[in-house]
């Protein structure tokens, strides 16, 4: 009878790595190497948290506000999810994969400045305290392309009611996270981080201005600016700062990210106007991303009835840059 002794390097079938884990090993290794190079260790609890369901997922899909209707079809979800600007993760439109390194929990938002009730609040507590709803908006990029997107979020006015700005507060300053090793675009030396944007108090209080927490009936993904971003649909998209960590009510007009970098082309107001060209291209029409062809651009991106009164006494400003 042949007696075979198992050699030390042999393992039973039960010890084999599952096929699914084997096939995704490259992504896990790449993520781990990037963080290790930055001197960051990832505890097992943090890795498990990254894969955990969104704590607010039960709030979606939210009720749609039918006041805001759009005359064109929605942009396909997969198109919107793969064509994004998020300079913290790179300068191309295909940053969705890189943005998956963005850690979403824990996440807090600091609300400070000229308010009666300054606070730092956990994102999940904030979302559950707000009246979230879905709104279908046109989205117009300064690069002359557009989408139609079902955002879920809440009016900035609801946040203002919570913290109660003082009468001396004239502007709202918003910023995203500062330089982080998991955000490769932040290594670019020609940008001044963090990304900062601002609105006047009356712009922020307008019902159209919302803080977004979801999209397409689900919590907002990382590449769209999770877990909290701004949407002001009558302005060019660069105004809609992503992944907000701080909201400050201030007396002086803040210097925004692109205004600081190239103020001659990207100003504070950035309202959409087809009659005012960008210095390097026309704004008269836009390409609908996803195969919708080209359409004529509308002043204030079609929202003039809601926002034009905000600017009747500001005609001496560069409202369209």
mmCIF file with all atom_site columns, C-alpha atoms in Angstrom, residues 91-225:
data_model
loop_
_atom_site.group_PDB
_atom_site.id
_atom_site.type_symbol
_atom_site.label_atom_id
_atom_site.label_alt_id
_atom_site.label_comp_id
_atom_site.label_asym_id
_atom_site.label_entity_id
_atom_site.label_seq_id
_atom_site.pdbx_PDB_ins_code
_atom_site.Cartn_x
_atom_site.Cartn_y
_atom_site.Cartn_z
_atom_site.occupancy
_atom_site.B_iso_or_equiv
_atom_site.pdbx_formal_charge
_atom_site.auth_seq_id
_atom_site.auth_comp_id
_atom_site.auth_asym_id
_atom_site.auth_atom_id
_atom_site.pdbx_PDB_model_num
ATOM 1   C CA . UNK A 1 91  ? -8.218  66.747 -14.621 1.00 0.00 ? 91  UNK A CA 1
ATOM 2   C CA . UNK A 1 92  ? -9.993  64.378 -17.004 1.00 0.00 ? 92  UNK A CA 1
ATOM 3   C CA . UNK A 1 93  ? -13.707 63.535 -17.073 1.00 0.00 ? 93  UNK A CA 1
ATOM 4   C CA . UNK A 1 94  ? -12.975 59.880 -16.294 1.00 0.00 ? 94  UNK A CA 1
ATOM 5   C CA . UNK A 1 95  ? -12.230 60.246 -12.589 1.00 0.00 ? 95  UNK A CA 1
ATOM 6   C CA . UNK A 1 96  ? -15.009 57.996 -11.274 1.00 0.00 ? 96  UNK A CA 1
ATOM 7   C CA . UNK A 1 97  ? -12.632 55.143 -10.495 1.00 0.00 ? 97  UNK A CA 1
ATOM 8   C CA . UNK A 1 98  ? -10.076 57.343 -8.758  1.00 0.00 ? 98  UNK A CA 1
ATOM 9   C CA . UNK A 1 99  ? -12.820 58.980 -6.677  1.00 0.00 ? 99  UNK A CA 1
ATOM 10  C CA . UNK A 1 100 ? -13.705 55.646 -5.064  1.00 0.00 ? 100 UNK A CA 1
ATOM 11  C CA . UNK A 1 101 ? -10.806 56.236 -2.657  1.00 0.00 ? 101 UNK A CA 1
ATOM 12  C CA . UNK A 1 102 ? -12.791 59.052 -1.016  1.00 0.00 ? 102 UNK A CA 1
ATOM 13  C CA . UNK A 1 103 ? -13.724 57.933 2.548   1.00 0.00 ? 103 UNK A CA 1
ATOM 14  C CA . UNK A 1 104 ? -17.327 58.888 3.351   1.00 0.00 ? 104 UNK A CA 1
ATOM 15  C CA . UNK A 1 105 ? -17.668 57.949 7.022   1.00 0.00 ? 105 UNK A CA 1
ATOM 16  C CA . UNK A 1 106 ? -17.046 59.399 9.486   1.00 0.00 ? 106 UNK A CA 1
ATOM 17  C CA . UNK A 1 107 ? -17.870 62.770 7.897   1.00 0.00 ? 107 UNK A CA 1
ATOM 18  C CA . UNK A 1 108 ? -18.740 65.974 9.684   1.00 0.00 ? 108 UNK A CA 1
ATOM 19  C CA . UNK A 1 109 ? -19.743 69.408 8.412   1.00 0.00 ? 109 UNK A CA 1
ATOM 20  C CA . UNK A 1 110 ? -18.618 72.483 10.303  1.00 0.00 ? 110 UNK A CA 1
ATOM 21  C CA . UNK A 1 111 ? -21.097 75.376 10.144  1.00 0.00 ? 111 UNK A CA 1
ATOM 22  C CA . UNK A 1 112 ? -19.627 78.557 11.554  1.00 0.00 ? 112 UNK A CA 1
ATOM 23  C CA . UNK A 1 113 ? -19.100 82.281 11.153  1.00 0.00 ? 113 UNK A CA 1
ATOM 24  C CA . UNK A 1 114 ? -21.860 84.802 11.677  1.00 0.00 ? 114 UNK A CA 1
ATOM 25  C CA . UNK A 1 115 ? -24.578 82.498 12.970  1.00 0.00 ? 115 UNK A CA 1
ATOM 26  C CA . UNK A 1 116 ? -26.431 82.207 16.258  1.00 0.00 ? 116 UNK A CA 1
ATOM 27  C CA . UNK A 1 117 ? -26.004 78.433 16.404  1.00 0.00 ? 117 UNK A CA 1
ATOM 28  C CA . UNK A 1 118 ? -22.564 77.394 15.093  1.00 0.00 ? 118 UNK A CA 1
ATOM 29  C CA . UNK A 1 119 ? -22.027 73.665 15.141  1.00 0.00 ? 119 UNK A CA 1
ATOM 30  C CA . UNK A 1 120 ? -20.141 70.708 13.778  1.00 0.00 ? 120 UNK A CA 1
ATOM 31  C CA . UNK A 1 121 ? -22.608 68.047 12.796  1.00 0.00 ? 121 UNK A CA 1
ATOM 32  C CA . UNK A 1 122 ? -22.340 64.441 11.639  1.00 0.00 ? 122 UNK A CA 1
ATOM 33  C CA . UNK A 1 123 ? -23.437 64.070 8.015   1.00 0.00 ? 123 UNK A CA 1
ATOM 34  C CA . UNK A 1 124 ? -26.046 61.399 8.760   1.00 0.00 ? 124 UNK A CA 1
ATOM 35  C CA . UNK A 1 125 ? -27.575 63.478 11.534  1.00 0.00 ? 125 UNK A CA 1
ATOM 36  C CA . UNK A 1 126 ? -27.659 66.494 9.224   1.00 0.00 ? 126 UNK A CA 1
ATOM 37  C CA . UNK A 1 127 ? -29.339 64.610 6.376   1.00 0.00 ? 127 UNK A CA 1
ATOM 38  C CA . UNK A 1 128 ? -32.016 63.178 8.665   1.00 0.00 ? 128 UNK A CA 1
ATOM 39  C CA . UNK A 1 129 ? -32.717 66.619 10.118  1.00 0.00 ? 129 UNK A CA 1
ATOM 40  C CA . UNK A 1 130 ? -33.367 68.165 6.696   1.00 0.00 ? 130 UNK A CA 1
ATOM 41  C CA . UNK A 1 131 ? -36.448 68.018 4.406   1.00 0.00 ? 131 UNK A CA 1
ATOM 42  C CA . UNK A 1 132 ? -34.919 66.060 1.536   1.00 0.00 ? 132 UNK A CA 1
ATOM 43  C CA . UNK A 1 133 ? -36.708 65.731 -1.789  1.00 0.00 ? 133 UNK A CA 1
ATOM 44  C CA . UNK A 1 134 ? -35.882 64.960 -5.406  1.00 0.00 ? 134 UNK A CA 1
ATOM 45  C CA . UNK A 1 135 ? -35.623 67.705 -8.010  1.00 0.00 ? 135 UNK A CA 1
ATOM 46  C CA . UNK A 1 136 ? -34.946 67.317 -11.729 1.00 0.00 ? 136 UNK A CA 1
ATOM 47  C CA . UNK A 1 137 ? -32.654 70.142 -12.838 1.00 0.00 ? 137 UNK A CA 1
ATOM 48  C CA . UNK A 1 138 ? -30.793 71.107 -15.963 1.00 0.00 ? 138 UNK A CA 1
ATOM 49  C CA . UNK A 1 139 ? -27.055 71.088 -15.277 1.00 0.00 ? 139 UNK A CA 1
ATOM 50  C CA . UNK A 1 140 ? -24.890 73.367 -17.459 1.00 0.00 ? 140 UNK A CA 1
ATOM 51  C CA . UNK A 1 141 ? -21.089 73.246 -17.471 1.00 0.00 ? 141 UNK A CA 1
ATOM 52  C CA . UNK A 1 142 ? -19.035 76.283 -18.416 1.00 0.00 ? 142 UNK A CA 1
ATOM 53  C CA . UNK A 1 143 ? -17.369 73.996 -20.986 1.00 0.00 ? 143 UNK A CA 1
ATOM 54  C CA . UNK A 1 144 ? -20.617 74.163 -23.039 1.00 0.00 ? 144 UNK A CA 1
ATOM 55  C CA . UNK A 1 145 ? -22.104 70.770 -22.244 1.00 0.00 ? 145 UNK A CA 1
ATOM 56  C CA . UNK A 1 146 ? -25.184 69.914 -20.249 1.00 0.00 ? 146 UNK A CA 1
ATOM 57  C CA . UNK A 1 147 ? -27.093 67.135 -18.532 1.00 0.00 ? 147 UNK A CA 1
ATOM 58  C CA . UNK A 1 148 ? -30.522 66.646 -16.975 1.00 0.00 ? 148 UNK A CA 1
ATOM 59  C CA . UNK A 1 149 ? -30.195 65.152 -13.516 1.00 0.00 ? 149 UNK A CA 1
ATOM 60  C CA . UNK A 1 150 ? -32.563 64.024 -10.726 1.00 0.00 ? 150 UNK A CA 1
ATOM 61  C CA . UNK A 1 151 ? -30.816 65.327 -7.626  1.00 0.00 ? 151 UNK A CA 1
ATOM 62  C CA . UNK A 1 152 ? -31.965 64.594 -4.083  1.00 0.00 ? 152 UNK A CA 1
ATOM 63  C CA . UNK A 1 153 ? -31.215 67.103 -1.369  1.00 0.00 ? 153 UNK A CA 1
ATOM 64  C CA . UNK A 1 154 ? -32.542 70.000 0.668   1.00 0.00 ? 154 UNK A CA 1
ATOM 65  C CA . UNK A 1 155 ? -32.716 73.788 0.232   1.00 0.00 ? 155 UNK A CA 1
ATOM 66  C CA . UNK A 1 156 ? -29.850 75.740 1.762   1.00 0.00 ? 156 UNK A CA 1
ATOM 67  C CA . UNK A 1 157 ? -32.597 77.832 3.321   1.00 0.00 ? 157 UNK A CA 1
ATOM 68  C CA . UNK A 1 158 ? -33.453 74.874 5.589   1.00 0.00 ? 158 UNK A CA 1
ATOM 69  C CA . UNK A 1 159 ? -29.852 74.833 6.836   1.00 0.00 ? 159 UNK A CA 1
ATOM 70  C CA . UNK A 1 160 ? -30.003 78.582 7.379   1.00 0.00 ? 160 UNK A CA 1
ATOM 71  C CA . UNK A 1 161 ? -33.142 78.167 9.470   1.00 0.00 ? 161 UNK A CA 1
ATOM 72  C CA . UNK A 1 162 ? -31.252 75.663 11.630  1.00 0.00 ? 162 UNK A CA 1
ATOM 73  C CA . UNK A 1 163 ? -28.180 77.824 12.335  1.00 0.00 ? 163 UNK A CA 1
ATOM 74  C CA . UNK A 1 164 ? -29.825 81.269 12.079  1.00 0.00 ? 164 UNK A CA 1
ATOM 75  C CA . UNK A 1 165 ? -27.375 83.619 10.299  1.00 0.00 ? 165 UNK A CA 1
ATOM 76  C CA . UNK A 1 166 ? -26.866 87.079 11.762  1.00 0.00 ? 166 UNK A CA 1
ATOM 77  C CA . UNK A 1 167 ? -27.873 90.170 9.832   1.00 0.00 ? 167 UNK A CA 1
ATOM 78  C CA . UNK A 1 168 ? -24.194 90.964 9.312   1.00 0.00 ? 168 UNK A CA 1
ATOM 79  C CA . UNK A 1 169 ? -23.696 87.777 7.246   1.00 0.00 ? 169 UNK A CA 1
ATOM 80  C CA . UNK A 1 170 ? -23.742 88.720 3.552   1.00 0.00 ? 170 UNK A CA 1
ATOM 81  C CA . UNK A 1 171 ? -22.190 85.645 1.932   1.00 0.00 ? 171 UNK A CA 1
ATOM 82  C CA . UNK A 1 172 ? -22.003 81.881 2.355   1.00 0.00 ? 172 UNK A CA 1
ATOM 83  C CA . UNK A 1 173 ? -18.548 80.350 1.905   1.00 0.00 ? 173 UNK A CA 1
ATOM 84  C CA . UNK A 1 174 ? -18.284 76.584 1.244   1.00 0.00 ? 174 UNK A CA 1
ATOM 85  C CA . UNK A 1 175 ? -15.206 74.423 1.024   1.00 0.00 ? 175 UNK A CA 1
ATOM 86  C CA . UNK A 1 176 ? -14.271 70.818 0.436   1.00 0.00 ? 176 UNK A CA 1
ATOM 87  C CA . UNK A 1 177 ? -11.601 68.728 2.155   1.00 0.00 ? 177 UNK A CA 1
ATOM 88  C CA . UNK A 1 178 ? -8.025  69.982 2.134   1.00 0.00 ? 178 UNK A CA 1
ATOM 89  C CA . UNK A 1 179 ? -5.066  68.128 0.626   1.00 0.00 ? 179 UNK A CA 1
ATOM 90  C CA . UNK A 1 180 ? -5.294  64.368 1.186   1.00 0.00 ? 180 UNK A CA 1
ATOM 91  C CA . UNK A 1 181 ? -2.999  61.534 0.026   1.00 0.00 ? 181 UNK A CA 1
ATOM 92  C CA . UNK A 1 182 ? -5.934  59.559 -1.383  1.00 0.00 ? 182 UNK A CA 1
ATOM 93  C CA . UNK A 1 183 ? -6.887  62.439 -3.720  1.00 0.00 ? 183 UNK A CA 1
ATOM 94  C CA . UNK A 1 184 ? -4.242  62.299 -6.493  1.00 0.00 ? 184 UNK A CA 1
ATOM 95  C CA . UNK A 1 185 ? -5.349  65.503 -8.202  1.00 0.00 ? 185 UNK A CA 1
ATOM 96  C CA . UNK A 1 186 ? -4.399  67.489 -5.115  1.00 0.00 ? 186 UNK A CA 1
ATOM 97  C CA . UNK A 1 187 ? -0.744  66.843 -5.869  1.00 0.00 ? 187 UNK A CA 1
ATOM 98  C CA . UNK A 1 188 ? -0.990  69.345 -8.752  1.00 0.00 ? 188 UNK A CA 1
ATOM 99  C CA . UNK A 1 189 ? 1.157   72.330 -7.736  1.00 0.00 ? 189 UNK A CA 1
ATOM 100 C CA . UNK A 1 190 ? -0.739  74.921 -9.780  1.00 0.00 ? 190 UNK A CA 1
ATOM 101 C CA . UNK A 1 191 ? -4.012  74.663 -7.835  1.00 0.00 ? 191 UNK A CA 1
ATOM 102 C CA . UNK A 1 192 ? -4.750  76.348 -4.519  1.00 0.00 ? 192 UNK A CA 1
ATOM 103 C CA . UNK A 1 193 ? -6.567  73.871 -2.278  1.00 0.00 ? 193 UNK A CA 1
ATOM 104 C CA . UNK A 1 194 ? -9.056  73.444 -0.778  1.00 0.00 ? 194 UNK A CA 1
ATOM 105 C CA . UNK A 1 195 ? -11.782 74.037 -3.379  1.00 0.00 ? 195 UNK A CA 1
ATOM 106 C CA . UNK A 1 196 ? -13.786 77.062 -2.198  1.00 0.00 ? 196 UNK A CA 1
ATOM 107 C CA . UNK A 1 197 ? -17.023 78.499 -3.546  1.00 0.00 ? 197 UNK A CA 1
ATOM 108 C CA . UNK A 1 198 ? -19.470 81.117 -2.384  1.00 0.00 ? 198 UNK A CA 1
ATOM 109 C CA . UNK A 1 199 ? -22.932 82.599 -2.803  1.00 0.00 ? 199 UNK A CA 1
ATOM 110 C CA . UNK A 1 200 ? -24.589 85.745 -1.580  1.00 0.00 ? 200 UNK A CA 1
ATOM 111 C CA . UNK A 1 201 ? -27.027 85.253 1.275   1.00 0.00 ? 201 UNK A CA 1
ATOM 112 C CA . UNK A 1 202 ? -29.989 85.912 -0.993  1.00 0.00 ? 202 UNK A CA 1
ATOM 113 C CA . UNK A 1 203 ? -28.722 83.447 -3.617  1.00 0.00 ? 203 UNK A CA 1
ATOM 114 C CA . UNK A 1 204 ? -28.290 80.805 -0.940  1.00 0.00 ? 204 UNK A CA 1
ATOM 115 C CA . UNK A 1 205 ? -31.769 81.472 0.407   1.00 0.00 ? 205 UNK A CA 1
ATOM 116 C CA . UNK A 1 206 ? -33.348 81.056 -3.042  1.00 0.00 ? 206 UNK A CA 1
ATOM 117 C CA . UNK A 1 207 ? -35.397 77.854 -3.171  1.00 0.00 ? 207 UNK A CA 1
ATOM 118 C CA . UNK A 1 208 ? -33.507 76.554 -6.216  1.00 0.00 ? 208 UNK A CA 1
ATOM 119 C CA . UNK A 1 209 ? -30.188 76.417 -4.312  1.00 0.00 ? 209 UNK A CA 1
ATOM 120 C CA . UNK A 1 210 ? -29.849 72.977 -2.749  1.00 0.00 ? 210 UNK A CA 1
ATOM 121 C CA . UNK A 1 211 ? -27.329 70.863 -0.908  1.00 0.00 ? 211 UNK A CA 1
ATOM 122 C CA . UNK A 1 212 ? -27.312 67.469 -2.591  1.00 0.00 ? 212 UNK A CA 1
ATOM 123 C CA . UNK A 1 213 ? -27.167 64.130 -0.779  1.00 0.00 ? 213 UNK A CA 1
ATOM 124 C CA . UNK A 1 214 ? -28.484 61.803 -3.482  1.00 0.00 ? 214 UNK A CA 1
ATOM 125 C CA . UNK A 1 215 ? -28.935 61.241 -7.213  1.00 0.00 ? 215 UNK A CA 1
ATOM 126 C CA . UNK A 1 216 ? -31.059 58.895 -9.323  1.00 0.00 ? 216 UNK A CA 1
ATOM 127 C CA . UNK A 1 217 ? -32.991 57.815 -6.248  1.00 0.00 ? 217 UNK A CA 1
ATOM 128 C CA . UNK A 1 218 ? -29.897 56.696 -4.291  1.00 0.00 ? 218 UNK A CA 1
ATOM 129 C CA . UNK A 1 219 ? -27.253 58.232 -2.033  1.00 0.00 ? 219 UNK A CA 1
ATOM 130 C CA . UNK A 1 220 ? -24.913 60.374 -4.104  1.00 0.00 ? 220 UNK A CA 1
ATOM 131 C CA . UNK A 1 221 ? -21.773 58.483 -5.297  1.00 0.00 ? 221 UNK A CA 1
ATOM 132 C CA . UNK A 1 222 ? -18.258 59.661 -4.650  1.00 0.00 ? 222 UNK A CA 1
ATOM 133 C CA . UNK A 1 223 ? -17.574 60.976 -8.158  1.00 0.00 ? 223 UNK A CA 1
ATOM 134 C CA . UNK A 1 224 ? -20.624 63.265 -7.893  1.00 0.00 ? 224 UNK A CA 1
ATOM 135 C CA . UNK A 1 225 ? -19.325 64.864 -4.680  1.00 0.00 ? 225 UNK A CA 1
#
